[in-house]
mmCIF file with all atom_site columns, C-alpha atoms in Angstrom:
data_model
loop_
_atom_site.group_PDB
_atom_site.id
_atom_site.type_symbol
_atom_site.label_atom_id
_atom_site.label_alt_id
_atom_site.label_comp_id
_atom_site.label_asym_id
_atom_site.label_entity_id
_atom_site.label_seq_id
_atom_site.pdbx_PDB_ins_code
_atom_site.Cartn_x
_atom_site.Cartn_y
_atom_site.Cartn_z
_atom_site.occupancy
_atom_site.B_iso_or_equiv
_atom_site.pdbx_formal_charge
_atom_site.auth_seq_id
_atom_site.auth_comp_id
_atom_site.auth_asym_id
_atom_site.auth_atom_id
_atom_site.pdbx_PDB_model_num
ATOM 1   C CA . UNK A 1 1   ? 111.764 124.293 113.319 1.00 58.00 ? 1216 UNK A CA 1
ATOM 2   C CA . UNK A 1 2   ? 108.729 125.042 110.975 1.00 67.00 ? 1217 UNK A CA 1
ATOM 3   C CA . UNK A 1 3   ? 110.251 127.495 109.050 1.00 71.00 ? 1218 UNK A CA 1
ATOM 4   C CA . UNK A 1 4   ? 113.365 124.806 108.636 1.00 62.00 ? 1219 UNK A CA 1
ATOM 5   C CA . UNK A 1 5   ? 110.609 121.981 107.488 1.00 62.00 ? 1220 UNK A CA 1
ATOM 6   C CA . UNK A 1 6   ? 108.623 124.518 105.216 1.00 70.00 ? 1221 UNK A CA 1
ATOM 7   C CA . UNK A 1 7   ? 112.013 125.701 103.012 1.00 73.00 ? 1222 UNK A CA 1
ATOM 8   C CA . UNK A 1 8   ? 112.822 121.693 102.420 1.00 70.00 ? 1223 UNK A CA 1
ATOM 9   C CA . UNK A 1 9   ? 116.638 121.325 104.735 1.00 62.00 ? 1224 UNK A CA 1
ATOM 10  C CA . UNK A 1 10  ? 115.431 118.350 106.387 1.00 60.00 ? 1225 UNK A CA 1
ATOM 11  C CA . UNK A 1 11  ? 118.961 116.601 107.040 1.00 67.00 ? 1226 UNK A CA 1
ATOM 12  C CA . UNK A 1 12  ? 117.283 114.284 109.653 1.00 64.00 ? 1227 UNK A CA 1
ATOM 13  C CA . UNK A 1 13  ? 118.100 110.753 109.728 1.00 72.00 ? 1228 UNK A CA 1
ATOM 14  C CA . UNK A 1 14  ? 117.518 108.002 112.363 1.00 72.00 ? 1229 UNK A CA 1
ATOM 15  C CA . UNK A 1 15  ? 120.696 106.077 113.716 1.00 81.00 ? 1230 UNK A CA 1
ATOM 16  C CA . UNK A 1 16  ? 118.851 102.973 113.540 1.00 78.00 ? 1231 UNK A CA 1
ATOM 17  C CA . UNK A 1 17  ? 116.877 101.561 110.821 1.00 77.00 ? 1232 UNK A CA 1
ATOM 18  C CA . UNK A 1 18  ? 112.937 101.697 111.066 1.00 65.00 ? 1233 UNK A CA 1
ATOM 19  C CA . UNK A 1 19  ? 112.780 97.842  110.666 1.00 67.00 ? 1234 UNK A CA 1
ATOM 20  C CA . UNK A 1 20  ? 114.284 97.485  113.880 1.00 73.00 ? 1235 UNK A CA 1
ATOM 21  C CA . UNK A 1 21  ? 112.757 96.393  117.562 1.00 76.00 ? 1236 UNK A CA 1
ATOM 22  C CA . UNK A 1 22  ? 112.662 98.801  120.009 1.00 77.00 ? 1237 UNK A CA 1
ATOM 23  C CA . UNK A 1 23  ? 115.045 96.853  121.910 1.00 85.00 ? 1238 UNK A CA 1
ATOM 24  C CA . UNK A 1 24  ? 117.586 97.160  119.085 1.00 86.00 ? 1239 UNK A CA 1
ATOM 25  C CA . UNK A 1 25  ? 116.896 100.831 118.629 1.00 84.00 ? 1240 UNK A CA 1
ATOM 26  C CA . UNK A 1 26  ? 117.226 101.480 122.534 1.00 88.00 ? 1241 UNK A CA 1
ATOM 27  C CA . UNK A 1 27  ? 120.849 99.919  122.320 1.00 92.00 ? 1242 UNK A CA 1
ATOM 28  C CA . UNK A 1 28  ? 121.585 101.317 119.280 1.00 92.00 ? 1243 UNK A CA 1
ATOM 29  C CA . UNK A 1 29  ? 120.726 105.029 121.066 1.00 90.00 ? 1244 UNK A CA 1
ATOM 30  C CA . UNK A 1 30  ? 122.374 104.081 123.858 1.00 92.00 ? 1245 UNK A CA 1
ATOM 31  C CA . UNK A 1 31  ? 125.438 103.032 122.591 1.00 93.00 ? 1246 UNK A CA 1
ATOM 32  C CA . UNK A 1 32  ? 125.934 105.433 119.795 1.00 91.00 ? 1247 UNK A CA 1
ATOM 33  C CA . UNK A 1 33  ? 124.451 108.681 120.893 1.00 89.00 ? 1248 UNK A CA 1
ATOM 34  C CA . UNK A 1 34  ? 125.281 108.028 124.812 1.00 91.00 ? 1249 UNK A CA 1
ATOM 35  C CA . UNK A 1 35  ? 128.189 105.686 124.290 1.00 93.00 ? 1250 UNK A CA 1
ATOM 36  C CA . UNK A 1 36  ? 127.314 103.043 126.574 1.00 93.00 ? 1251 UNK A CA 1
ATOM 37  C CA . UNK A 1 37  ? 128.904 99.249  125.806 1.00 94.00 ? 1252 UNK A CA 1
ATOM 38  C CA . UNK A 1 38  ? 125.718 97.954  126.211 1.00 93.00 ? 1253 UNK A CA 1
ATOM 39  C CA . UNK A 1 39  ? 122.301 98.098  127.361 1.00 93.00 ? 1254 UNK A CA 1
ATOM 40  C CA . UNK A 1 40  ? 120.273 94.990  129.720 1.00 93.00 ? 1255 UNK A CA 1
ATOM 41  C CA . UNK A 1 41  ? 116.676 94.945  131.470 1.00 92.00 ? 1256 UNK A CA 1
ATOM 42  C CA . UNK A 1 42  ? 115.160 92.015  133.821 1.00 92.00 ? 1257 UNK A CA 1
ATOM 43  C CA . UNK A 1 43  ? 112.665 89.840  132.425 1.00 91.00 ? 1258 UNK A CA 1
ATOM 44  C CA . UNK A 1 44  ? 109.499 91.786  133.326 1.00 91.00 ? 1259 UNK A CA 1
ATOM 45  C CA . UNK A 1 45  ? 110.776 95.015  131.764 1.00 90.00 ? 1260 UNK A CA 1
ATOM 46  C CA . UNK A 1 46  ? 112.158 92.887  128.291 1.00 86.00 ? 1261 UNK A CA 1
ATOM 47  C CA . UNK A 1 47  ? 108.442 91.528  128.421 1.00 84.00 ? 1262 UNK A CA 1
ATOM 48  C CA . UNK A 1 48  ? 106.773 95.015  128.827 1.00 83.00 ? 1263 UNK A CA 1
ATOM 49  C CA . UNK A 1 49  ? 109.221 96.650  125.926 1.00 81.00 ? 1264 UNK A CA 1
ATOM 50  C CA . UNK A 1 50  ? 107.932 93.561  123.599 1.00 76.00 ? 1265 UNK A CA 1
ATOM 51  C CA . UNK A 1 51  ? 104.563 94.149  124.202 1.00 76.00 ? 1266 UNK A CA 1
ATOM 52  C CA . UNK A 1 52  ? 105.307 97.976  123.603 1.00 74.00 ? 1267 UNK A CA 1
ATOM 53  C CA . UNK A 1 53  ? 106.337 97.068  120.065 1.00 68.00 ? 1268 UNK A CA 1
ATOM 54  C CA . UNK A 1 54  ? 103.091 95.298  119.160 1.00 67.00 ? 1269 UNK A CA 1
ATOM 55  C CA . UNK A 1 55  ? 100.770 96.808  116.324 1.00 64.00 ? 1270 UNK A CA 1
ATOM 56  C CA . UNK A 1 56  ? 98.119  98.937  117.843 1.00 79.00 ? 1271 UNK A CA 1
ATOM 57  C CA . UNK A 1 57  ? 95.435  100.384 116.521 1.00 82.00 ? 1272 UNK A CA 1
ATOM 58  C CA . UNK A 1 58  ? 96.131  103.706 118.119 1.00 85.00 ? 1273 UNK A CA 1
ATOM 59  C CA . UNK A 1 59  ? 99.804  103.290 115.983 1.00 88.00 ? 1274 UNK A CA 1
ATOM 60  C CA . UNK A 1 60  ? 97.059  102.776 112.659 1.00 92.00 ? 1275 UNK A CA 1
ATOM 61  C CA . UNK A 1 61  ? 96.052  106.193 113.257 1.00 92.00 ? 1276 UNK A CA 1
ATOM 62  C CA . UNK A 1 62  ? 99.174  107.138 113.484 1.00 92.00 ? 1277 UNK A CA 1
ATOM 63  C CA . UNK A 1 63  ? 99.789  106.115 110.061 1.00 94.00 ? 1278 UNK A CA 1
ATOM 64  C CA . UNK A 1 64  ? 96.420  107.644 108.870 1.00 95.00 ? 1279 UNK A CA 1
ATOM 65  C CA . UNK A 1 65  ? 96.970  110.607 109.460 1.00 95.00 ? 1280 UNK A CA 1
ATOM 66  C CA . UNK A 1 66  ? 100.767 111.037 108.539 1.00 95.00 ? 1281 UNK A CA 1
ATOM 67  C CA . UNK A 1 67  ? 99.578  109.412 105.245 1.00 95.00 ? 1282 UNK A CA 1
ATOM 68  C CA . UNK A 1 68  ? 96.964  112.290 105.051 1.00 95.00 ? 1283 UNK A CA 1
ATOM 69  C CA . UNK A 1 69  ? 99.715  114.998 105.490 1.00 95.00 ? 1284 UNK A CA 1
ATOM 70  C CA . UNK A 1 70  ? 101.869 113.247 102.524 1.00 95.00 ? 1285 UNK A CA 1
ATOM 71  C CA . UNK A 1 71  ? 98.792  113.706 100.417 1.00 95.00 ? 1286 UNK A CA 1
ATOM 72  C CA . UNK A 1 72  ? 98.349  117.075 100.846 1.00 95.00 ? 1287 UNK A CA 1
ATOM 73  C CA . UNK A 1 73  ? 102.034 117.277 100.725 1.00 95.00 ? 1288 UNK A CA 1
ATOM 74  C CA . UNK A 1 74  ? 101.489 115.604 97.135  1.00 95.00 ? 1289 UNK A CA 1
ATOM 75  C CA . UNK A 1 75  ? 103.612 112.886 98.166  1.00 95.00 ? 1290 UNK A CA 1
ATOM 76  C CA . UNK A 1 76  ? 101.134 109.944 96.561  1.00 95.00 ? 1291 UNK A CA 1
ATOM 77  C CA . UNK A 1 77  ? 103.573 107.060 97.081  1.00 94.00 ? 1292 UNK A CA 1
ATOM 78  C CA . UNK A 1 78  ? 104.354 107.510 100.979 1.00 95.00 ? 1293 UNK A CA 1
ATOM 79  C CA . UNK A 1 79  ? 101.065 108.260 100.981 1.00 95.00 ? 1294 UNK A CA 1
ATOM 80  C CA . UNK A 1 80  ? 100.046 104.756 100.307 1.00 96.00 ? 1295 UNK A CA 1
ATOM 81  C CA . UNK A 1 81  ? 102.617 103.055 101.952 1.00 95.00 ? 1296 UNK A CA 1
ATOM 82  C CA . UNK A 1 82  ? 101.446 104.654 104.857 1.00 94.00 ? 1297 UNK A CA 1
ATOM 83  C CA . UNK A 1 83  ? 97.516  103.558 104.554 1.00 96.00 ? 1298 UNK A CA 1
ATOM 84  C CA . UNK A 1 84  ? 99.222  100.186 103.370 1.00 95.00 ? 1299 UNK A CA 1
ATOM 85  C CA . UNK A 1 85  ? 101.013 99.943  106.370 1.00 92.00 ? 1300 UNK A CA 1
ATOM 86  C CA . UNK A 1 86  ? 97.520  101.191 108.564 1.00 94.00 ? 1301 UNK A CA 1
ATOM 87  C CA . UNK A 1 87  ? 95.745  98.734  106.770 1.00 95.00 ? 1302 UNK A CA 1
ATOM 88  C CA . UNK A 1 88  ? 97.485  95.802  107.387 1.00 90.00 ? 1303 UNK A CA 1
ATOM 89  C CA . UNK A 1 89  ? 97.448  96.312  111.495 1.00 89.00 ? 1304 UNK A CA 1
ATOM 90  C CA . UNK A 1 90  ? 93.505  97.239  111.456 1.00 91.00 ? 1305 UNK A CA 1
ATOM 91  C CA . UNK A 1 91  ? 92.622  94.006  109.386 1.00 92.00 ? 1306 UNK A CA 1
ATOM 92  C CA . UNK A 1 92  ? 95.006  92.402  111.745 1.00 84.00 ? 1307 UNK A CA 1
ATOM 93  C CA . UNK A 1 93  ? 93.906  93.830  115.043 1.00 82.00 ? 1308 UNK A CA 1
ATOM 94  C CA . UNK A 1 94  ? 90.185  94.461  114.174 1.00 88.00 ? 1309 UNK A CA 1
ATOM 95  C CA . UNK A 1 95  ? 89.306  91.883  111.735 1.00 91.00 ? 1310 UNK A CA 1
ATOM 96  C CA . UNK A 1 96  ? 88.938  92.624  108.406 1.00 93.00 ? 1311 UNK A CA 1
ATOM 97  C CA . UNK A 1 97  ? 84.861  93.826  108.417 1.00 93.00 ? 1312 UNK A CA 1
ATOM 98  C CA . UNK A 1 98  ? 85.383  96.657  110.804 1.00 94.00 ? 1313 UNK A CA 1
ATOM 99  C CA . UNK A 1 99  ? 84.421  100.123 109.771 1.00 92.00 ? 1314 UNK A CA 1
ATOM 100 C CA . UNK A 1 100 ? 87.925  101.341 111.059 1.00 94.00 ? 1315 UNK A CA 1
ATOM 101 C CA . UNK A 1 101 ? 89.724  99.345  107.927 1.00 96.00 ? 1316 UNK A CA 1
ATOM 102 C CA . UNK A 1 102 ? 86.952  100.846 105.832 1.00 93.00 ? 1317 UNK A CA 1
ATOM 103 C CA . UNK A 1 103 ? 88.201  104.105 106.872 1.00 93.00 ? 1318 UNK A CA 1
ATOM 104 C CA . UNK A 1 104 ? 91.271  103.476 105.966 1.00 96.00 ? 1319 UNK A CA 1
ATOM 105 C CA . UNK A 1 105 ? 90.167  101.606 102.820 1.00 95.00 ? 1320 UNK A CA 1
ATOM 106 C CA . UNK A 1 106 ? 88.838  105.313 101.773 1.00 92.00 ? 1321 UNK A CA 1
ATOM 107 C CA . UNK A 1 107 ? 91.645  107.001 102.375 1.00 94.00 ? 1322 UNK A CA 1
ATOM 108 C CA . UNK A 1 108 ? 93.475  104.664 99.717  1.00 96.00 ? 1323 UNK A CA 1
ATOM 109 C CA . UNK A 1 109 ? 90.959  105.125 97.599  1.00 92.00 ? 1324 UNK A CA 1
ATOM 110 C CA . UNK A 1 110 ? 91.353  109.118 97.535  1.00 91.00 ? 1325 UNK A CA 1
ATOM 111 C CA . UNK A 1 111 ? 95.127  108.360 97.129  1.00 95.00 ? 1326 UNK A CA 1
ATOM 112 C CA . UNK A 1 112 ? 94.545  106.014 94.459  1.00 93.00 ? 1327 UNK A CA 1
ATOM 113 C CA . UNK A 1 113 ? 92.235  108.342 92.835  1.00 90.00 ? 1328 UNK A CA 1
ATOM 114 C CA . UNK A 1 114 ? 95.027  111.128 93.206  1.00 92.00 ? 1329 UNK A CA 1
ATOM 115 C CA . UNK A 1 115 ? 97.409  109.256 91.345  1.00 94.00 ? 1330 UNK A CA 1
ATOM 116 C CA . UNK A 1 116 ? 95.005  108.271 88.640  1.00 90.00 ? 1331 UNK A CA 1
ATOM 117 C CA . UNK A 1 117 ? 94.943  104.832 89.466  1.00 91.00 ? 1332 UNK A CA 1
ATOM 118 C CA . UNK A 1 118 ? 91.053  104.412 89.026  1.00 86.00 ? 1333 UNK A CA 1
ATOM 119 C CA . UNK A 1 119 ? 90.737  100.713 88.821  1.00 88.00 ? 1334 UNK A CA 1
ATOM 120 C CA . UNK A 1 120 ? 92.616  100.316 92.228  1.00 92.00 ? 1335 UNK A CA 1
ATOM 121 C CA . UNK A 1 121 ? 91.276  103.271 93.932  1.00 89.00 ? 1336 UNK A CA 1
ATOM 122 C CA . UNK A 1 122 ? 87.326  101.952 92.886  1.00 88.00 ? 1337 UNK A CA 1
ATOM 123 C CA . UNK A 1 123 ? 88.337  98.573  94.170  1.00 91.00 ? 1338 UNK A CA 1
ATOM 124 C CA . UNK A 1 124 ? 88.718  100.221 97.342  1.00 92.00 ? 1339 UNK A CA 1
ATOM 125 C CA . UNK A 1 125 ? 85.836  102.545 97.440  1.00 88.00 ? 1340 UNK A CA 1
ATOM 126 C CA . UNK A 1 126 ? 83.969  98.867  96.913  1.00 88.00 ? 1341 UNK A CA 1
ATOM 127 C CA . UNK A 1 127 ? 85.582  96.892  99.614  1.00 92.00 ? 1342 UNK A CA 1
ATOM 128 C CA . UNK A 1 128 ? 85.185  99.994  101.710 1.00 91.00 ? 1343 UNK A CA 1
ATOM 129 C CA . UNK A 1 129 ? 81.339  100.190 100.816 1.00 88.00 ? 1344 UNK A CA 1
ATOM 130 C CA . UNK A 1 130 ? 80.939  96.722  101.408 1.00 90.00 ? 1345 UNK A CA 1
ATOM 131 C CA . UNK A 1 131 ? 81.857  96.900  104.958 1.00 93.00 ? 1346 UNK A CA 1
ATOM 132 C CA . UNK A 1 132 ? 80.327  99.932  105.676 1.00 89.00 ? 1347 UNK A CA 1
ATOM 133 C CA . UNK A 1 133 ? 77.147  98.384  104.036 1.00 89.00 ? 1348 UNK A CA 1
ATOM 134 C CA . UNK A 1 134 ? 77.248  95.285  106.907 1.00 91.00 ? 1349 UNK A CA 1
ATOM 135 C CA . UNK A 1 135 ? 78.163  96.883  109.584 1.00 91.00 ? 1350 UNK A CA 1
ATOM 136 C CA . UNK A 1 136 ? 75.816  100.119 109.480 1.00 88.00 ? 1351 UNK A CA 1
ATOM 137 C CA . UNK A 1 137 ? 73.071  99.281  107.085 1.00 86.00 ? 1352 UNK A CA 1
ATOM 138 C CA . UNK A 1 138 ? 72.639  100.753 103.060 1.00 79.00 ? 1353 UNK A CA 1
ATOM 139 C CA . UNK A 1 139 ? 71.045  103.290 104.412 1.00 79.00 ? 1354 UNK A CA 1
ATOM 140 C CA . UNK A 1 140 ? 73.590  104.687 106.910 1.00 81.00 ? 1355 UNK A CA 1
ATOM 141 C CA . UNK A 1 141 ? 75.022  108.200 106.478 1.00 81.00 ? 1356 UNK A CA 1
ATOM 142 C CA . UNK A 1 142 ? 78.203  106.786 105.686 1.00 73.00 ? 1357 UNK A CA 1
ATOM 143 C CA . UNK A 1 143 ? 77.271  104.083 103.382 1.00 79.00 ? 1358 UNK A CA 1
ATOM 144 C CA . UNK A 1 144 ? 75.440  106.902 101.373 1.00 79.00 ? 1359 UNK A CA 1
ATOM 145 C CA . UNK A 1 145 ? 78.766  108.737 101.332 1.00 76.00 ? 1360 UNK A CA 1
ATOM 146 C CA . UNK A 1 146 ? 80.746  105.746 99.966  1.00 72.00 ? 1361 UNK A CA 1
ATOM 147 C CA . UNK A 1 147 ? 77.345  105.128 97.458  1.00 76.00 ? 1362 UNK A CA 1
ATOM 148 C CA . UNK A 1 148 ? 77.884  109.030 96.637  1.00 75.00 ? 1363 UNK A CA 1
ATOM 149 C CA . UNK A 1 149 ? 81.545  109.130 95.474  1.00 71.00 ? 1364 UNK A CA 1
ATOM 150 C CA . UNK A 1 150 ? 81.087  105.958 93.285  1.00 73.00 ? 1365 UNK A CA 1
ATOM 151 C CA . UNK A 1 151 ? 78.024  106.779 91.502  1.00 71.00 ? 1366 UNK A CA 1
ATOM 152 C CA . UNK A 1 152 ? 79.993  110.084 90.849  1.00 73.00 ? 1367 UNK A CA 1
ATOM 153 C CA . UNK A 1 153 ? 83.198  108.169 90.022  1.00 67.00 ? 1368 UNK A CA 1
ATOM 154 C CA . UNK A 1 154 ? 80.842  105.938 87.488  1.00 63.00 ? 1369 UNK A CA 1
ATOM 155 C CA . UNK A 1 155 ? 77.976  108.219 87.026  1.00 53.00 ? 1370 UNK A CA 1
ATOM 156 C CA . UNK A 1 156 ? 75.855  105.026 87.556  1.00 45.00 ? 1371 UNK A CA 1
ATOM 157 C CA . UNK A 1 157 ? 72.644  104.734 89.719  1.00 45.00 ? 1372 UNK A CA 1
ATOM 158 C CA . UNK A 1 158 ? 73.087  100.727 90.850  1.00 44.00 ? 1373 UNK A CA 1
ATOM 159 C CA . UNK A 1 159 ? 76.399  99.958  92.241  1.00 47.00 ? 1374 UNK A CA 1
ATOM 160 C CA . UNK A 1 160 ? 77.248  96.240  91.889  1.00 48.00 ? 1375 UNK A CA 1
ATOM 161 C CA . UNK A 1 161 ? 78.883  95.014  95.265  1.00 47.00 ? 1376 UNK A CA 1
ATOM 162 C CA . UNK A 1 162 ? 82.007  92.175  95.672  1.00 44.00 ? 1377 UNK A CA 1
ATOM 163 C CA . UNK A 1 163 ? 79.512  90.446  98.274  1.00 43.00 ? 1378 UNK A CA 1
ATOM 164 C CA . UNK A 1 164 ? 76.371  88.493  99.191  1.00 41.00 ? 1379 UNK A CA 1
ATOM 165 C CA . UNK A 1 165 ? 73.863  91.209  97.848  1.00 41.00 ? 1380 UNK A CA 1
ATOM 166 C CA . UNK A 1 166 ? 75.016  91.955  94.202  1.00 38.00 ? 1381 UNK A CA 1
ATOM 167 C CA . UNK A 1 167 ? 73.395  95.107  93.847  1.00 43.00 ? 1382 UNK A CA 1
ATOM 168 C CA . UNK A 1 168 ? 72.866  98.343  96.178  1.00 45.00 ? 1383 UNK A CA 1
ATOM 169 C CA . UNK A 1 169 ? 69.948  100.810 94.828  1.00 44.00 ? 1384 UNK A CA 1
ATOM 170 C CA . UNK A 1 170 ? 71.496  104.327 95.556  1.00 43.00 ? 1385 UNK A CA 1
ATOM 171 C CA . UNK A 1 171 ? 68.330  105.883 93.893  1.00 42.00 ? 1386 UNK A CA 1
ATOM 172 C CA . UNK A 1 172 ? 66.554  106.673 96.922  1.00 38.00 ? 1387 UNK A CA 1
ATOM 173 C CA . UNK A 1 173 ? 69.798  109.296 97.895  1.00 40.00 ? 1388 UNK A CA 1
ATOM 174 C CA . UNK A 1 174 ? 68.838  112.502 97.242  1.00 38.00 ? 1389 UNK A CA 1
ATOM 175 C CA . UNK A 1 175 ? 70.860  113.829 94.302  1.00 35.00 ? 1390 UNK A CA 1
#
């Protein structure tokens, strides 16, 4: 199978569109590949497939991470529909100030970067600094790290912040 995936002959296709619920994609199976007539479920199992279909943050990661292998894959523009797609269930499931959208506000930004986007991918680097910044502290490890790849990005010392405190002194980092 690896050896297949490595030399490009990827002829795989679904037989049901991604858009589609899982109960629609269960009948679909089920009636295509199995060639049932139809498929049915009580009440209690119909409830427990809808809830099964529900944006998780566990399916977020999911995304992450296959939008990490499309970068290193080179593949910029699934890439980011992937961290679009992971950012729009954390900011829905977490709230948009948790440090798990910053992650993933990051990993656009390194996309973003990648495709020479700057603008865009510093707009993200910001938002995710800002969050970082209020939930951890401006002098977290991590909020140094965000600090660290703008002031490299700008080769600035004072990075001016979309929030309540306009300014965050990144001269106290150790260069």
């Amino acid at each position: 199978v690896v050896d297949v995936i490595e030399r490009g002959q990827n002829n795989f296709s679904f037989v049901y569109p991604d858009e589609a619920t899982l109960w629609d994609k269960m009948k679909t199976i089920a009636t295509r590949v199995y060639g049932a007539a139809d498929i049915s479920a009580d009440t209690k199992v119909r409830a427990q497939i809808r809830k099964l279909q529900e944006d998780h943050v566990k399916v977020s990661e999911t995304l992450k991470n296959i939008g990490n292998v499309h970068r290193e894959k080179k593949e910029q523009s699934l890439a980011v529909e992937c961290y679009e797609e992971c950012l729009r269930i954390r900011r829905a499931e977490l709230g948009p100030d948790h440090e798990k959208v910053a992650d993933a506000l990051i990993a656009m930004g390194n996309v973003q970067s990648d495709m020479e986007r700057s603008d865009e991918a510093m707009r993200s680097y910001q938002e995710a600094l800002k969050i970082r910044t209020m939930v951890f502290g401006e002098h977290d490890e991590s909020v140094a790290t965000n600090a660290a790849e703008l002031r490299k990005r700008r080769n600035v010392s004072v990075i001016e912040l979309p929030f309540g405190a306009t300014k965050l002194d990144l001269t106290w980092m150790k260069r």
